[in-house]
Tab-separated table of C-alpha atoms in Angstrom:
chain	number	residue	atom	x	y	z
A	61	UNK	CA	0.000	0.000	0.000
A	62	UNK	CA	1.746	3.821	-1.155
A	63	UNK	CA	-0.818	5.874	0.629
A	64	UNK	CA	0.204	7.497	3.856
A	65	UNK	CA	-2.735	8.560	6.742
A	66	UNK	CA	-1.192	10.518	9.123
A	67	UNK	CA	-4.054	13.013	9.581
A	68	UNK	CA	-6.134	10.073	9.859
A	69	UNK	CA	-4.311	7.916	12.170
A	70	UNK	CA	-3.774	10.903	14.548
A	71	UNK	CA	-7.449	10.437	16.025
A	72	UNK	CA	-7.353	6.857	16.461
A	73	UNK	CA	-6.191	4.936	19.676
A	74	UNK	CA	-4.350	2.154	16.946
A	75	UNK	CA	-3.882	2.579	13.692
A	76	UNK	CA	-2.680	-0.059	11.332
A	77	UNK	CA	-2.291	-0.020	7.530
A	78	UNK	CA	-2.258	-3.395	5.372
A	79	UNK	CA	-0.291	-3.648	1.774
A	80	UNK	CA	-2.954	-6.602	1.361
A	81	UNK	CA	-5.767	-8.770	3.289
A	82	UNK	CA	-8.718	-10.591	2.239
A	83	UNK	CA	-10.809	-8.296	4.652
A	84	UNK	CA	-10.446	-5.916	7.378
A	85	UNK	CA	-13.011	-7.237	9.034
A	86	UNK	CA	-11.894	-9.996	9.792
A	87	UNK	CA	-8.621	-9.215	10.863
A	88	UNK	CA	-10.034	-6.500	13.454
A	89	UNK	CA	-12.765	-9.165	14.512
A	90	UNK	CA	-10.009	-11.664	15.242
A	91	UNK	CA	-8.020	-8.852	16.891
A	92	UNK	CA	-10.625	-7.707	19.156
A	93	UNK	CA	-11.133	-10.872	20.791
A	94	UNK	CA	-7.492	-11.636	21.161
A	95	UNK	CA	-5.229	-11.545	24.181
A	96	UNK	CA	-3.308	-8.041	23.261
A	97	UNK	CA	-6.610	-6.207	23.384
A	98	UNK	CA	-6.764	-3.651	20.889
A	99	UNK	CA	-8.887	-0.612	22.353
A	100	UNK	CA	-11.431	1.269	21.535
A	101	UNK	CA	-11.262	3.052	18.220
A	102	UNK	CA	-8.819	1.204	16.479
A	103	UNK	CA	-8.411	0.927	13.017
A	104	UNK	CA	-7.454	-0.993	10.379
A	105	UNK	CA	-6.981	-0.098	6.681
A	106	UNK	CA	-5.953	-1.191	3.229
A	107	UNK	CA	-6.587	-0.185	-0.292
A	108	UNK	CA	-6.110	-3.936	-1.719
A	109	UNK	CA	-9.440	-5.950	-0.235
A	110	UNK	CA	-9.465	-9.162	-2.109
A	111	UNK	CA	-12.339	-11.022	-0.572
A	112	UNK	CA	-14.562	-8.275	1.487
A	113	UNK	CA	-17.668	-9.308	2.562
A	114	UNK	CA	-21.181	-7.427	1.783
A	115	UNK	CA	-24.750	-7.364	3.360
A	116	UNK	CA	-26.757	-10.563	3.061
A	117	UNK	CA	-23.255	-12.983	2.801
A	118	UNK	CA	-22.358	-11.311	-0.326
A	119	UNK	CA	-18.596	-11.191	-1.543
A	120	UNK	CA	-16.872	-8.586	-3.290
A	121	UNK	CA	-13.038	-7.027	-3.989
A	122	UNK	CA	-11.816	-4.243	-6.312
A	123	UNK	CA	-8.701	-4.275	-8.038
A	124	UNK	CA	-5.213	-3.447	-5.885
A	125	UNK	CA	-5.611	0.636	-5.030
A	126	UNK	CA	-8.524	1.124	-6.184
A	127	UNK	CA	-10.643	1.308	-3.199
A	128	UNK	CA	-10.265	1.967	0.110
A	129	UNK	CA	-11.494	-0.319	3.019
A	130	UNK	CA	-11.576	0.828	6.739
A	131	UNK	CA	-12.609	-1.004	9.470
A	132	UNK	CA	-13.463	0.499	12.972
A	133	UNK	CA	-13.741	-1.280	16.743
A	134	UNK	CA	-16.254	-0.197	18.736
A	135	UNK	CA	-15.783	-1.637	22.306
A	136	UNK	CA	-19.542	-1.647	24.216
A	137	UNK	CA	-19.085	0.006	27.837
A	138	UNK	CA	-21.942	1.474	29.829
A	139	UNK	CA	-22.765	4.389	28.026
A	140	UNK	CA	-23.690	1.895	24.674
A	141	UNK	CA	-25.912	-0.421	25.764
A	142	UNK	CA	-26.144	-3.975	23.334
A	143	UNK	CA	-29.427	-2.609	22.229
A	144	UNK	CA	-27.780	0.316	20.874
A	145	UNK	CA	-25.207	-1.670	18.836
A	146	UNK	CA	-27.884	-1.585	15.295
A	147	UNK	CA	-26.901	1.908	15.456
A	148	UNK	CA	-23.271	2.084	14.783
A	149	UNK	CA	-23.889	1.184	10.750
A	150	UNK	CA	-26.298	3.644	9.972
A	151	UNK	CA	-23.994	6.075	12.387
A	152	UNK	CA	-20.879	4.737	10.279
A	153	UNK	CA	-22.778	5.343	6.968
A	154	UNK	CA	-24.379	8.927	7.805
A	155	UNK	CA	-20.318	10.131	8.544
A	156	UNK	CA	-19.379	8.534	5.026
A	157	UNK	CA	-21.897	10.156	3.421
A	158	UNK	CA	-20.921	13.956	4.885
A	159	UNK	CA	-16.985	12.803	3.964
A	160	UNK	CA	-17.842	12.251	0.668
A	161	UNK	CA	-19.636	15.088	0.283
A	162	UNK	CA	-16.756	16.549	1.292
A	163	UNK	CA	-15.079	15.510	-1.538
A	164	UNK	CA	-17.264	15.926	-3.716
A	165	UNK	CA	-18.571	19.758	-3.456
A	166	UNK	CA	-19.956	20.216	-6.671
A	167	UNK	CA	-22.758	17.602	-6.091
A	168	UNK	CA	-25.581	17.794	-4.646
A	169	UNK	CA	-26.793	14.727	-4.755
A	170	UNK	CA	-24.708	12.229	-2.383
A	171	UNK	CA	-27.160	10.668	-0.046
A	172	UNK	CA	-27.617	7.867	2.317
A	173	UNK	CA	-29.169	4.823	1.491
A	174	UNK	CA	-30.770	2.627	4.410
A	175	UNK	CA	-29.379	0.771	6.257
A	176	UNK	CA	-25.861	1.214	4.936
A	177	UNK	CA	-24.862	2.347	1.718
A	178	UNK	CA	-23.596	5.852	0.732
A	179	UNK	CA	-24.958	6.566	-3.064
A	180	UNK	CA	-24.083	9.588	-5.659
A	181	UNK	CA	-26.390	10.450	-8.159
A	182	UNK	CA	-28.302	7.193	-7.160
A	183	UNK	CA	-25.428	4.928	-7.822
A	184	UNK	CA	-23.218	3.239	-4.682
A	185	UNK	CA	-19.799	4.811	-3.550
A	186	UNK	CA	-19.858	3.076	-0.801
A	187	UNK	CA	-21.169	0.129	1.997
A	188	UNK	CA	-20.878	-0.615	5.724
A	189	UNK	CA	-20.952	-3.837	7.316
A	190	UNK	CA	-20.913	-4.408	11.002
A	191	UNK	CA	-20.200	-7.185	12.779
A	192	UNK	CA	-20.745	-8.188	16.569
A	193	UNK	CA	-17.917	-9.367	18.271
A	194	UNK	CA	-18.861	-11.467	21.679
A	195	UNK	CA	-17.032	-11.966	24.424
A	196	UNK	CA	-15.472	-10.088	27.850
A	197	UNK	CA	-16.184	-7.062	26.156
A	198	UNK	CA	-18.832	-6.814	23.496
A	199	UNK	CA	-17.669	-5.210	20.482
A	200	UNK	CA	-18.714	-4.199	17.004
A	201	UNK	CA	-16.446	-3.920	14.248
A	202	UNK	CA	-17.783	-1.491	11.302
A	203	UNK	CA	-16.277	-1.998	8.533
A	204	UNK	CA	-16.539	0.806	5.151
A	205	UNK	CA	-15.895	0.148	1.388
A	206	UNK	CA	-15.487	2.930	-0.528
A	207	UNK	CA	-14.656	3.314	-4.442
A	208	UNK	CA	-11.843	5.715	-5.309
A	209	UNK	CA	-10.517	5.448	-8.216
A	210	UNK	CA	-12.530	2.796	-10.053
A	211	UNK	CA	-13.344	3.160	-13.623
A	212	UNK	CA	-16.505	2.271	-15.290
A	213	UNK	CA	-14.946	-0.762	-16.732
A	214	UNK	CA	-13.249	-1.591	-13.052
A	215	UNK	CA	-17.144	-1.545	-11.385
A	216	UNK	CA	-18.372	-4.859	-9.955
A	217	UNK	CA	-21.886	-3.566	-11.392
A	218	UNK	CA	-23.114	-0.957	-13.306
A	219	UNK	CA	-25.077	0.499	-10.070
A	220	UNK	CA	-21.876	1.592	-8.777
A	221	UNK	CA	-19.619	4.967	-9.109
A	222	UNK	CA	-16.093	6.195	-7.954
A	223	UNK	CA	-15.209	9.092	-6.555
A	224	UNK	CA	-12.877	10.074	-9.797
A	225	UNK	CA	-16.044	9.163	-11.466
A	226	UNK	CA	-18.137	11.073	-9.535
A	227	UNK	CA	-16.111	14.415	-10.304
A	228	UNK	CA	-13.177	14.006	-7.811
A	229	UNK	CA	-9.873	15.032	-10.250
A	230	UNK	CA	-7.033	13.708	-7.420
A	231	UNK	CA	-9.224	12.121	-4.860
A	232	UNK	CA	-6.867	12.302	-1.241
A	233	UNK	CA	-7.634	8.650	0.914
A	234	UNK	CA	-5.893	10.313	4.356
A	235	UNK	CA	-8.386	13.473	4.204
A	236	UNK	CA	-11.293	11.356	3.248
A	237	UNK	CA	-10.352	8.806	6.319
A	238	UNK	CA	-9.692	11.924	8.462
A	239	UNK	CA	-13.079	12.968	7.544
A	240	UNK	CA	-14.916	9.926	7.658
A	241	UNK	CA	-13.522	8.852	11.057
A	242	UNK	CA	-13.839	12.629	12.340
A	243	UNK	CA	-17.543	12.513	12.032
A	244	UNK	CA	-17.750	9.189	13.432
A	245	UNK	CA	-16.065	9.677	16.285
A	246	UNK	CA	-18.189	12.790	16.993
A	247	UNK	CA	-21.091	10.998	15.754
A	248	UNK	CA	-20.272	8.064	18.601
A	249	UNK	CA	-19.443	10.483	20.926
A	250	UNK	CA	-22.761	12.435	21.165
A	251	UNK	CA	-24.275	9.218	20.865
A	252	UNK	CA	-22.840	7.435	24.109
A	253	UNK	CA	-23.452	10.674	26.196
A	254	UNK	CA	-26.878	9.938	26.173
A	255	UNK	CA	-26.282	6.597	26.598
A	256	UNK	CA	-26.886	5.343	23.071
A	257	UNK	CA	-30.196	7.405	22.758
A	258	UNK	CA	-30.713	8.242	19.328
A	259	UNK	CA	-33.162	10.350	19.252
A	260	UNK	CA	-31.575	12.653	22.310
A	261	UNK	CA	-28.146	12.836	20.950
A	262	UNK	CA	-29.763	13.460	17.495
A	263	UNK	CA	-28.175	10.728	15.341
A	264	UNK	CA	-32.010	9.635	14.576
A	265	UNK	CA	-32.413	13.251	13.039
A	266	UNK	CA	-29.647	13.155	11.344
A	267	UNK	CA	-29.586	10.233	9.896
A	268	UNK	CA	-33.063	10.487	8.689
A	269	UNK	CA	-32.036	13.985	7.245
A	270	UNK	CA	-29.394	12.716	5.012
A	271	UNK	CA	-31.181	9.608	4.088
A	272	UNK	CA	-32.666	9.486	0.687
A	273	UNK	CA	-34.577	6.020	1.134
A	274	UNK	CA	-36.885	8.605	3.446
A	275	UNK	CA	-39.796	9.440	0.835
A	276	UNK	CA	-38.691	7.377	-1.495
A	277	UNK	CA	-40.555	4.922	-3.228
A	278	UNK	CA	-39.146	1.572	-2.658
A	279	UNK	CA	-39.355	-2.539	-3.087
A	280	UNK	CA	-38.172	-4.255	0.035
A	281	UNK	CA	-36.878	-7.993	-0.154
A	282	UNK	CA	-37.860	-9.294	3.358
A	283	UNK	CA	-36.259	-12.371	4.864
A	284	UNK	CA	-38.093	-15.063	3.498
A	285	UNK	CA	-38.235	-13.706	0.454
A	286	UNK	CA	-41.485	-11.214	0.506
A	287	UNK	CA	-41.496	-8.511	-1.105
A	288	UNK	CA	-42.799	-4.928	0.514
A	289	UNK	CA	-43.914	-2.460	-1.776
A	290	UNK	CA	-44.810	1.253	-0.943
A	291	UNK	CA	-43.452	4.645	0.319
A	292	UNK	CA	-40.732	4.762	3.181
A	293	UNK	CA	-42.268	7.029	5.937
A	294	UNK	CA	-39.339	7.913	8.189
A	295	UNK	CA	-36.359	5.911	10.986
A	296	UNK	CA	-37.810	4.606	13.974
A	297	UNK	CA	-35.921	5.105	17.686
A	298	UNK	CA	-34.543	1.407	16.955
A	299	UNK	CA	-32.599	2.327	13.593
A	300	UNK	CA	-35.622	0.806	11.361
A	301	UNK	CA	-36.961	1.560	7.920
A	302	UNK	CA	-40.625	2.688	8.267
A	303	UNK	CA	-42.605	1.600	5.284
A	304	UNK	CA	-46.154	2.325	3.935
A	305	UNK	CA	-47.638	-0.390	1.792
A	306	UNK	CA	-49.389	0.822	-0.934
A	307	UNK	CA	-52.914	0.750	-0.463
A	308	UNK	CA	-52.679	0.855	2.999
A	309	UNK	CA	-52.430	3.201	5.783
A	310	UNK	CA	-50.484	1.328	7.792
A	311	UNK	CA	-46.916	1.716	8.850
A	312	UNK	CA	-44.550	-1.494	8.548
A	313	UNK	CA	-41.116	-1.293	10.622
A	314	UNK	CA	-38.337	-2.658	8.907
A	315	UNK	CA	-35.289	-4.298	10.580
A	316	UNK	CA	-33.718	-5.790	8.227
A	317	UNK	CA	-34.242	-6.740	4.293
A	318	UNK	CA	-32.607	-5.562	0.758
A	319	UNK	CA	-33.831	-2.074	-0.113
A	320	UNK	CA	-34.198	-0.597	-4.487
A	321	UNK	CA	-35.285	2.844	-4.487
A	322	UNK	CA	-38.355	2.930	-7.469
A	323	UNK	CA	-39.410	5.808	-9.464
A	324	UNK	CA	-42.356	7.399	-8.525
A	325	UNK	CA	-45.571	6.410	-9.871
């Protein structure tokens, strides 16, 4: 790996870049329940993923310095209750979403995408994955994908943009890590003063602000395999989707299920 991070790896408690690995995830899962006990707010990072993993058990890597994949521990104390936890992805993807507007200042159109993904234009920049780690300590380890200097041919699918194709001329990976983890380390910080109250440390506002699933028209793939068709109302306290089925007044929470954004009708 040729990029350097020290603006980045200034806010973190460890920082550790990777020339290679077939996902940070997994290394900072197996780190976080090893016997050298990596604290809070450490990081890994690489910009050669070859086997990252996606929601719903889905693979994925992007070819060598291309992308950039960060992955953050999040040790659980008594201000972040287990409950809590479902909000450190939406959290992790509201603080990508403001760093890549950062980069991007021209646009105006680089949104949130529930629960996880980070879109421009309606195409994906980026996703987040979490992952609980169990043990002494509970942990979660959030882990971020983003695309920097993909080209078209270099997508894995056509519903996906880079950064350089998004507008960025000489995209910089330490100030868009500086910026990323700046926002959600704030982000995390407001959020475990109330003691992982969403709406009273605003992340539920927030999040819901710069989401643009929120009056969208969508499909939703439930587990099981049924499909949920209408308008998505709002975020619930809990971090959930809030659907309206067409035809019906009723409002459907959402926990967990594969989201497409339709044109209106």
């Amino acid at each position: 790996m040729t990029a350097e991070f020290p603006r980045a790896a200034a806010l973190t408690s460890r920082f550790e870049i990777l020339a290679e690995t077939p996902s940070t995830n997994d290394v900072l899962v197996a780190a976080a329940g090893g016997s050298d006990g990596w604290p809070d707010l450490s990081v890994v990072v690489t910009d050669t993923q070859t086997a990252g993993k996606g929601r719903l058990g889905r693979s994925w890597q992007s070819p060598a310095g291309s992308a950039l994949a960060v992955s953050v521990l999040v040790r659980a104390d008594a201000s972040l209750r287990i409950d809590a936890l479902g909000w450190l992805p939406l959290a992790a993807g509201l603080a990508m979403t403001r760093a890549v507007r950062g980069a991007l200042p021209a646009r105006t159109d680089v949104s949130l995408k529930w629960p996880n993904d980070v879109l421009v234009g309606g195409r994906k920049v980026c996703g987040v994955l979490s992952e609980l780690v169990v043990g002494a300590t509970p942990s979660v380890v959030v882990g971020a994908g983003v695309n920097i200097t993909m080209t078209e041919e270099q997508l894995p699918v056509p519903t996906a943009t880079s950064l350089v194709l998004a507008g960025a001329e000489h995209p910089d990976p330490d100030a868009l890590l500086e910026a990323y983890l700046r926002e959600f380390f704030a982000l995390l910080s407001a959020f475990r003063a109330t003691g992982g109250d969403a709406q009273a440390s605003g992340l539920q506002a927030a999040v819901t602000d710069a989401c643009g699933t929120v009056g969208s028209r969508v499909s939703v793939e439930l587990p099981g395999g049924t499909i949920l068709a209408g308008v998505a109302r709002g975020i619930d306290v809990s971090g959930r989707i809030v659907v309206q089925a067409d035809g019906s007044a009723d409002l459907t929470p959402v926990s967990a299920g594969d989201v497409t954004h339709l044109r209106p009708r």
